[in-house]
């Protein structure tokens, strides 16, 4: 080390080593010898210790003590500061140099730190144990900051105003061309009232049901908030406030997002509300801002909407029904709300409402808010609310268009029904005004020409549902939902569940067979020229050779609509004449799960399909909506490319576009040639089979008829490359939503899919495609192998080709079958069904098992009632609790 870096030489009065020796602890056990005790020069004050031999400047051995002992003594006297082991304690001179023996002595204490952590005068684990001063200081700082934060938060938040919250705006819907369709809002259905105009029974119904400690609690459930915050932080389900005060605050804050920030804000506002407002004022605000369903905000609007009276005239029994709605109007409105959620059926909602109504009255009685006599009077009879009513502008098909668009918005965004009904949204739809009007006109024209409900009882309660979708796009351009809200028809028939589709399901069976084959073909596709037994009353064989059984263990037999002995016919011919037995056996041979998967890939919702698969699943026991059927057939039109149906292209709120409304992406549902072959077979249905009434369209088209057991529904689904349209017809008892037989309707023995539904379809498509080109369909090439059912006769050397199969069959080396009886025909002058006698063909599209059904695990449910368990459940467009 350079000389100018050396430390100053110690004064003659003794060096640092001597100082260390002089500071040694008397209790250490060994003390340094007094100066001169040894007679050695090294004992003088001027000597220095150097090196491990403890020699002084004269080089003599130190007889007592030593450098190590001096170091220990120094450490004890200076708080344990250790020597830095940079050079072994030697000076810059090394072992023999002039600095020998200097060592590094402890220095004076440095400048104190503001926070002594880790602690300077502790060693080992003690260095990391904070002092009581540090711990107390941190606690004081934390709680002080928390108090300051709460104070700032409390000062910054505002108190909600129920009058401000009562303001609402219109929701504006637009046609596909951007022109306004309708503006509808809730402003006319909202009015604040003072607490003295709200019956005590209504006040106590809410308190007993939701917040028994309302008049004594501070207005905030701190445990509930803490529980909600922890749950949200862990990614669990969101939770809301539990007190009436917190719910009032939430009602008046438009944002219903369950976030940590909103929870803290809700807490601050609730505390402030509790100190500024009286309990009656808080209860008044809550009842004036709560959502009761049907677009009704506040107790006054709810009283008018559900019972047609002012709030002050409500009876205790009615108050309990309205209080039940606050748990969730979608699920507790006894009228049902299946268009919002398929689980909210009329029956399910009625039961939920009735049960909670009784419970609330019981709680009011228990809490001594109802006397014994008042309670007995209130529970005597459930006060059923009045039905829904049309609001301004929501008439005709507009009501169903807006309903479909609203449902789509709720399913594809975080907007709640309560927020949506508050208004302020601009909804841009896919609906084409001209096509909507054309579809409505087609239904009205056919109804007027064929149905006479005033003079024929069987013409009463007949309903239609229809939808039109663009292939390769998925846009819903038109729909027919019913007679309109103004006629007390609030169910959207275009997007409803519970109407079995019958033989319109058979194309999915054929598509699965052509793509996946049967258990006999090792996965190779089956040709539509394969022959199956078309006779009536046939046993259905499992792949293992056993037969399906009825509940009584008798053999199940599949029925056709007629007993005509078709014998072994091709699948193409069976589709043409809608013969059941070949497709029931084919479905089993292919595998019913594969049929279900094909239908789902094409666009049918799983919830609308019969869950317990049985042979009759292959011929239409499922209950998809008209929208979904149109969309699934659009997959055939698009050569196997599927796009989910959609009705909204954009939604704006306060000028800002909401996310979630991009056009759905396409998926490949089936091989291109499979779809094209299905189309080829369905073209033959129109040209030569049960759908011949559709030939009046005068352009290339494909389609399929469908009729269900007991003639309870009839369908026609058809398409061109530009449009896919489905039409459903059924009778429904308005009291219990049970499907009724249409035998005798329109003055004919039975209604078939090839009759009135096909006529409606043709009328609409003529108008919708007027002036459009006829691009036809892509050519279908030969597909699959001919895999005849066991027992089918071998082809003869010189087969006879029937005219009915010639026009649309593709060239094939396999001869088609010989038909022993002519197909039903229709006269060329019969353009529309209402000018004809009969339906132009026998559509045997009913469900199987008309006289018996398989066992419980294989039952052939028919779907006699809409949405029942046998019918397959929900057929709504956007699903349900999955969609």
mmCIF file of C-alpha atoms in Angstrom, residues 96 149 199 414 433 480 494 569:
data_model
loop_
_atom_site.group_PDB
_atom_site.id
_atom_site.type_symbol
_atom_site.label_atom_id
_atom_site.label_comp_id
_atom_site.label_asym_id
_atom_site.label_seq_id
_atom_site.Cartn_x
_atom_site.Cartn_y
_atom_site.Cartn_z
ATOM 1 C CA UNK A 96 9.069 -7.738 8.124
ATOM 2 C CA UNK A 149 -57.279 6.773 3.624
ATOM 3 C CA UNK A 199 -97.691 0.119 2.537
ATOM 4 C CA UNK A 414 -71.603 -8.174 -19.204
ATOM 5 C CA UNK A 433 -86.982 -4.934 -43.007
ATOM 6 C CA UNK A 480 -91.785 -14.673 -37.410
ATOM 7 C CA UNK A 494 -88.964 -18.359 -33.790
ATOM 8 C CA UNK A 569 -85.475 -49.082 -50.638
#
